[in-house]
Amino acid sequence: MDPFWLDPGYKWLTARDIRDSIDAVIKRDGTAACPYFGRGHLYTGPRGPIFEKGNIAGFNFNADNNHERAKYLAPLFGAKLIDDMNISKEVTDNVDGTGMDVYAYLYQATGKIDKDLSDRLSDNLMRHCSLHFVDSLYGEVTTSVIGANRTRIFFDTEFPRLSQETNDLVTGLAKSRDIEVVNDGPVTEIRNLWKQNAIELAYRVICVNEQDKLRRTAWRLASEEIMQHSLAVEEFYMIDRQQMWKEAAKEIFDGRADPSDLIKLDAKLNARDRKMKRSPEYCRTPAERFTQKEQRLFLFVLRTAHRKGSSGPV
């Protein structure tokens, strides 16, 4: 028997109808995240060129993307994803009880004629959800956002004070008064850069702190799996750095931001990158990077095993 929504008499919801359903959940709960305790984990990307055409050896998109990584890490960090929120569970991940998420649903609803159009409509709905999700966050936030697609929700930016509403996750992070820590770093660093319109440098702070938190967590828990995630996002970051620096240079030298403090900050981040061997100079061929990752993971396993052995029985 065919699903009810394949019945010729089924009335497909429009994007406006779906937004009304989202707003009804928000009005009912008083927040986009209920029950909820404020701590969230944000994810996006990575952008296509990072993993297309064999750019990363041994990369499995279905298993090694930021969404899958976020689903694994969020519980370890005591955080919730937007996927866990009622607006997702009741509406966008299962539109009208069809089992289809909003992207698949609107593609079907529009007759499978124009996927670009249906994706744009879906993106707008997800921006609406992200706005309410981020505005509900407080305390600590963690991320899986390295290599972000600059044209998707995370970077679809309008400067907060010039816009009537916050349309993206980075803007929400920079604007929120209640968020204090992002990836174990002070949110004030991000906010100050955002105020100077240094968007790429603010994003870079998030990325560097995300890598450092992953690495610290892997060592603290002696977790090979978390170290694998750490090495993977470092590779995303190295590949992404060239584009990131070009945009950051525009922000500094085209008068979009006061250069002195930003140049000092970038120098500090460069030094951290070199120390951690994740700067472009370490971004060799895909095969060489794969070998480097394998070697670093092997050393991690040896050292954690030695540490466990040295500490004796628990």
XYZ file of C-alpha atoms in Angstrom:
314
model
C 0.000 0.000 0.000
C 1.359 3.396 -1.007
C 1.988 6.032 1.685
C -0.941 8.423 2.141
C 1.064 11.334 0.794
C 1.368 9.577 -2.589
C -2.415 9.571 -2.865
C -3.482 11.900 -5.725
C -5.794 13.624 -3.267
C -3.029 14.494 -0.823
C -2.571 18.247 -0.444
C 1.117 19.140 -0.365
C 2.176 21.746 2.151
C 3.832 24.918 0.907
C 6.946 26.466 2.436
C 4.619 28.971 4.111
C 2.584 26.138 5.613
C 5.734 24.498 6.984
C 6.923 27.775 8.496
C 3.540 28.150 10.190
C 4.001 24.675 11.678
C 7.471 25.636 12.939
C 6.096 28.816 14.506
C 3.286 26.843 16.153
C 5.858 24.606 17.898
C 7.875 27.639 18.988
C 4.746 29.375 20.306
C 3.673 26.220 22.142
C 7.070 25.610 23.757
C 8.133 29.182 24.278
C 11.430 28.268 22.627
C 12.680 26.293 19.665
C 14.379 23.922 22.078
C 12.241 22.255 24.693
C 13.047 20.573 27.018
C 16.383 22.321 26.995
C 19.233 23.497 29.176
C 21.044 25.986 26.961
C 24.184 24.160 25.887
C 24.309 23.566 22.135
C 26.562 22.095 19.454
C 26.549 23.761 16.034
C 27.560 22.122 12.768
C 27.801 22.901 9.070
C 29.604 21.936 5.879
C 32.252 21.209 4.859
C 32.183 22.934 1.500
C 32.418 20.817 -1.641
C 35.974 21.608 -2.847
C 37.441 20.237 0.382
C 36.478 16.661 -0.385
C 35.767 16.597 -4.116
C 37.998 15.035 -6.787
C 40.087 12.974 -4.425
C 41.314 15.973 -2.453
C 41.304 13.901 0.745
C 42.593 10.333 0.591
C 40.461 7.790 2.409
C 37.590 10.237 2.911
C 34.116 8.729 3.308
C 31.542 11.519 3.033
C 28.752 9.453 4.591
C 30.802 8.771 7.722
C 33.310 11.634 7.908
C 31.276 14.798 7.526
C 30.620 17.493 10.097
C 27.008 16.436 10.707
C 27.961 12.860 11.572
C 30.854 14.178 13.660
C 28.497 16.506 15.535
C 26.084 13.666 16.329
C 28.964 11.750 17.902
C 30.542 14.656 19.777
C 27.520 16.553 21.107
C 26.610 13.963 23.771
C 30.260 13.811 24.908
C 30.208 17.578 25.399
C 26.824 17.504 27.144
C 25.293 19.492 24.302
C 22.247 19.319 22.040
C 21.983 19.637 18.266
C 19.247 21.452 16.425
C 18.257 17.934 15.301
C 17.266 17.234 18.925
C 14.854 20.173 19.103
C 11.103 19.862 18.773
C 11.045 22.039 15.646
C 13.271 19.440 13.993
C 11.695 16.283 15.391
C 8.109 17.409 14.814
C 8.429 19.456 11.627
C 11.584 19.797 9.539
C 12.876 16.211 9.861
C 9.448 14.635 9.319
C 7.271 17.057 7.398
C 3.580 16.314 7.803
C 4.352 12.812 9.022
C 5.770 11.754 5.642
C 9.166 10.693 6.961
C 10.813 13.196 4.606
C 12.937 16.080 5.782
C 12.101 19.552 4.539
C 14.527 19.369 1.578
C 13.132 16.099 0.243
C 9.550 17.135 0.985
C 9.653 20.477 -0.846
C 11.437 18.873 -3.794
C 8.525 16.434 -4.083
C 5.948 19.129 -3.360
C 7.247 21.353 -6.173
C 7.007 18.496 -8.660
C 10.734 17.651 -8.709
C 11.146 20.326 -11.378
C 13.590 22.802 -9.822
C 15.817 21.447 -7.045
C 17.648 24.761 -6.716
C 14.339 26.452 -5.945
C 13.196 23.828 -3.458
C 16.615 23.917 -1.759
C 16.422 27.704 -1.428
C 12.981 27.447 0.133
C 14.258 24.767 2.509
C 17.340 26.789 3.398
C 15.140 29.734 4.351
C 13.106 27.518 6.655
C 16.263 26.129 8.249
C 17.616 29.661 8.746
C 14.413 30.486 10.568
C 14.898 27.446 12.828
C 18.594 28.198 13.369
C 17.779 31.734 14.454
C 15.522 30.493 17.227
C 17.903 27.688 18.183
C 20.914 29.977 18.556
C 18.910 32.612 20.412
C 18.000 29.948 22.970
C 21.630 29.043 23.695
C 23.507 30.130 26.789
C 26.593 29.128 28.719
C 28.868 26.933 26.621
C 28.719 26.199 22.898
C 30.757 23.686 20.922
C 31.052 23.331 17.160
C 31.742 21.120 14.163
C 32.052 23.858 11.566
C 35.542 23.642 10.060
C 35.617 24.028 6.286
C 32.194 25.666 6.261
C 30.508 26.334 2.949
C 30.536 30.130 2.696
C 27.237 30.185 0.800
C 25.165 28.154 3.245
C 23.383 28.990 6.473
C 26.492 29.354 8.635
C 27.886 32.111 6.407
C 24.723 33.617 4.999
C 25.382 36.772 6.963
C 23.884 40.149 7.495
C 25.580 42.335 10.046
C 23.429 42.039 13.186
C 22.897 45.719 13.883
C 21.980 46.459 10.306
C 19.493 43.599 10.076
C 16.078 43.118 11.633
C 16.826 39.517 12.504
C 19.814 37.226 12.867
C 20.024 34.912 9.880
C 22.993 32.697 10.590
C 24.783 30.810 13.328
C 27.948 32.904 13.503
C 25.893 36.084 13.808
C 23.897 34.497 16.592
C 27.071 33.547 18.417
C 28.430 37.060 18.096
C 25.158 38.665 19.124
C 24.000 36.472 21.990
C 24.533 38.013 25.419
C 24.117 34.731 27.224
C 26.791 32.639 25.524
C 30.025 32.899 27.447
C 32.277 30.178 26.020
C 32.719 28.732 22.507
C 34.948 25.657 22.239
C 36.470 26.492 25.634
C 37.411 30.003 24.467
C 35.775 33.295 25.520
C 32.999 34.451 23.219
C 34.213 38.032 23.697
C 37.061 37.359 21.257
C 34.515 36.417 18.580
C 32.222 39.330 19.389
C 35.036 41.887 19.218
C 36.114 40.664 15.793
C 32.523 40.590 14.586
C 32.034 44.214 15.638
C 34.974 45.123 13.419
C 33.375 43.176 10.560
C 36.325 40.763 10.634
C 34.083 37.821 9.823
C 36.728 35.400 8.579
C 39.028 36.067 11.523
C 36.141 35.526 13.942
C 35.413 32.259 12.157
C 39.091 31.316 12.312
C 39.096 31.717 16.105
C 36.164 29.302 16.281
C 37.992 26.803 14.045
C 41.291 26.941 15.922
C 39.558 26.507 19.268
C 37.466 23.652 17.863
C 40.618 21.786 16.850
C 42.314 22.417 20.174
C 39.278 21.205 22.123
C 39.087 18.019 20.063
C 42.753 17.277 20.573
C 42.589 17.911 24.321
C 39.487 15.742 24.607
C 41.129 12.890 22.700
C 44.118 12.902 25.059
C 41.973 13.315 28.176
C 39.753 10.356 27.269
C 42.542 8.408 25.524
C 40.077 8.052 22.648
C 41.348 6.895 19.269
C 38.005 7.775 17.674
C 38.104 11.378 18.884
C 41.702 11.675 17.702
C 40.551 10.489 14.277
C 37.998 13.303 14.280
C 40.691 15.737 15.392
C 43.033 14.764 12.557
C 40.197 14.909 10.023
C 39.142 18.449 10.924
C 42.755 19.611 10.959
C 42.954 18.474 7.344
C 39.707 20.304 6.510
C 41.201 23.386 8.122
C 44.520 23.210 6.266
C 42.760 22.911 2.906
C 40.376 25.736 3.813
C 43.088 28.080 5.091
C 44.068 29.537 1.717
C 40.565 30.826 1.033
C 40.204 31.886 4.645
C 43.374 33.968 4.584
C 42.456 35.708 1.324
C 39.170 36.842 2.834
C 40.800 37.825 6.119
C 43.365 39.907 4.225
C 40.543 41.804 2.532
C 38.978 42.495 5.912
C 42.241 43.890 7.253
C 43.710 45.745 4.287
C 40.572 46.987 2.550
C 39.701 49.120 5.524
C 37.004 46.819 6.838
C 38.731 46.486 10.192
C 41.435 48.143 12.276
C 44.552 46.256 11.157
C 46.911 46.421 14.142
C 45.041 44.207 16.630
C 43.841 41.861 13.895
C 47.324 41.337 12.516
C 48.593 40.549 16.024
C 45.754 38.069 16.531
C 46.405 36.436 13.168
C 50.098 36.135 13.999
C 49.179 34.400 17.258
C 46.874 32.000 15.415
C 49.554 31.355 12.795
C 52.017 30.456 15.531
C 49.512 28.020 17.066
C 48.901 26.498 13.643
C 52.605 25.957 13.019
C 53.073 24.466 16.464
C 50.237 22.019 15.839
C 51.443 21.350 12.250
C 48.133 22.320 10.688
C 49.154 25.353 8.622
C 49.254 25.290 4.776
C 52.956 24.375 4.795
C 51.886 20.984 6.138
C 49.102 20.616 3.580
C 50.866 18.283 1.145
C 49.343 15.927 -1.426
C 46.305 13.847 -0.386
C 48.463 10.704 -0.185
C 51.107 12.455 1.931
C 48.466 13.889 4.265
C 46.892 10.450 4.601
C 50.263 8.959 5.581
C 50.818 11.814 8.040
C 47.427 11.197 9.664
C 48.091 7.476 9.928
C 51.466 8.102 11.554
C 50.059 10.606 14.054
C 47.194 8.274 14.949
C 49.629 5.376 15.436
C 51.789 7.479 17.757
C 48.702 8.571 19.678
C 47.649 4.959 20.217
C 51.152 3.990 21.389
C 51.435 6.888 23.787
C 47.976 6.480 25.293
C 48.597 2.747 25.726
C 51.893 3.530 27.459
C 50.165 6.085 29.688
C 47.482 3.598 30.665
C 50.104 0.938 31.366
C 52.205 3.308 33.461
C 49.232 4.279 35.614
C 48.621 0.634 36.596
C 45.258 -1.074 37.076
C 42.250 1.122 37.697
